Amino acid sequence: PLLLHSLPMKETAQRSVVELFVAANDVAEEVRNQVVQSLRILAAKDLTGVLQLAHQWFADNKPSGSITGASTTHRYTMCRVVVEILRAHATPQTLPAAVVTDLCKDMVAEITASNDVNSDWASEACTACIVLCDLGPAIGSGVLLEHVPLNALPHNLVTKTIGDFAVASPTRFVPFLREWMARLLPILGVAKQDNHRIVLAATLTA
């Protein structure tokens, strides 16, 4: 079970959030949609508190070696919760840097754990990461850069997320352009398979 931390949120509200996280795994899509909207409403009252609890859920339910074995549907819904809350309430001024950092790392962990680049779960994690990069471009860029090894291919979805970030927020991406080019250009020669070449080319021309 998710442990309750000392947050600026009443314990009853914390418990409601945690219970909604559990309900995010309901078999009925209608229920899952209601859960997302309920959490978005709760976040209007305590944005940081709800997102800190979301980060704790991802920390307790890592994609690999998870004790609770959260399903991909559950993971998708939780990523969607993050996206909906960020889009509805977050600004660079209202979201603490520590929360951006934690959630960026959570989303990249979700992205790199998926072997299916077309899965809803992976796609939603990418979307969450892009929204976080827009809110904290230096933080988001730094977290993504950690997953682009020198002279080796990164996960395809990491490469795609970088390109999508550049397209979604070009003015926020530009300050890091030189750093990204220095990291991505050398690995072009490493990309032998067409799928890697296509994703790299799309990112470099974004």
Short mmCIF file of N, CA, C and O in Angstrom, two decimals, residues 47 51 85-95 135:
data_model
loop_
_atom_site.label_atom_id
_atom_site.label_comp_id
_atom_site.label_asym_id
_atom_site.label_seq_id
_atom_site.Cartn_x
_atom_site.Cartn_y
_atom_site.Cartn_z
N LEU A 47 -2.01 21.18 -5.78
CA LEU A 47 -1.28 20.66 -6.94
C LEU A 47 -0.05 19.86 -6.53
O LEU A 47 0.15 18.72 -6.94
N LEU A 51 0.58 15.69 -6.85
CA LEU A 51 1.67 15.23 -7.72
C LEU A 51 2.77 14.53 -6.94
O LEU A 51 3.41 13.60 -7.45
N ILE A 85 -3.48 16.66 -14.97
CA ILE A 85 -3.26 17.60 -13.88
C ILE A 85 -2.31 18.71 -14.30
O ILE A 85 -2.56 19.90 -14.04
N LEU A 86 -1.23 18.34 -14.96
CA LEU A 86 -0.26 19.35 -15.40
C LEU A 86 -0.89 20.34 -16.36
O LEU A 86 -0.71 21.55 -16.25
N ARG A 87 -1.63 19.83 -17.33
CA ARG A 87 -2.25 20.70 -18.33
C ARG A 87 -3.31 21.61 -17.72
O ARG A 87 -3.49 22.75 -18.17
N ALA A 88 -3.99 21.12 -16.70
CA ALA A 88 -5.07 21.90 -16.10
C ALA A 88 -4.57 22.96 -15.13
O ALA A 88 -5.15 24.05 -15.04
N HIS A 89 -3.49 22.66 -14.40
CA HIS A 89 -3.14 23.52 -13.27
C HIS A 89 -1.70 24.01 -13.20
O HIS A 89 -1.43 25.00 -12.51
N ALA A 90 -0.77 23.35 -13.86
CA ALA A 90 0.65 23.64 -13.61
C ALA A 90 1.18 24.77 -14.49
O ALA A 90 0.82 24.89 -15.66
N THR A 91 2.01 25.58 -13.90
CA THR A 91 2.80 26.59 -14.62
C THR A 91 4.22 26.52 -14.07
O THR A 91 4.44 25.95 -12.98
N PRO A 92 5.18 27.10 -14.77
CA PRO A 92 6.55 27.10 -14.22
C PRO A 92 6.63 27.76 -12.85
O PRO A 92 7.53 27.46 -12.06
N GLN A 93 5.68 28.64 -12.56
CA GLN A 93 5.70 29.35 -11.28
C GLN A 93 5.02 28.54 -10.16
O GLN A 93 5.35 28.71 -8.98
N THR A 94 4.08 27.67 -10.51
CA THR A 94 3.32 26.95 -9.49
C THR A 94 3.85 25.55 -9.19
O THR A 94 3.46 24.94 -8.19
N LEU A 95 4.73 25.05 -10.06
CA LEU A 95 5.22 23.68 -9.87
C LEU A 95 6.66 23.70 -9.39
O LEU A 95 7.55 24.16 -10.10
N LEU A 135 7.38 22.76 -18.91
CA LEU A 135 7.31 23.46 -17.62
C LEU A 135 8.69 23.71 -17.03
O LEU A 135 8.92 24.74 -16.39
#
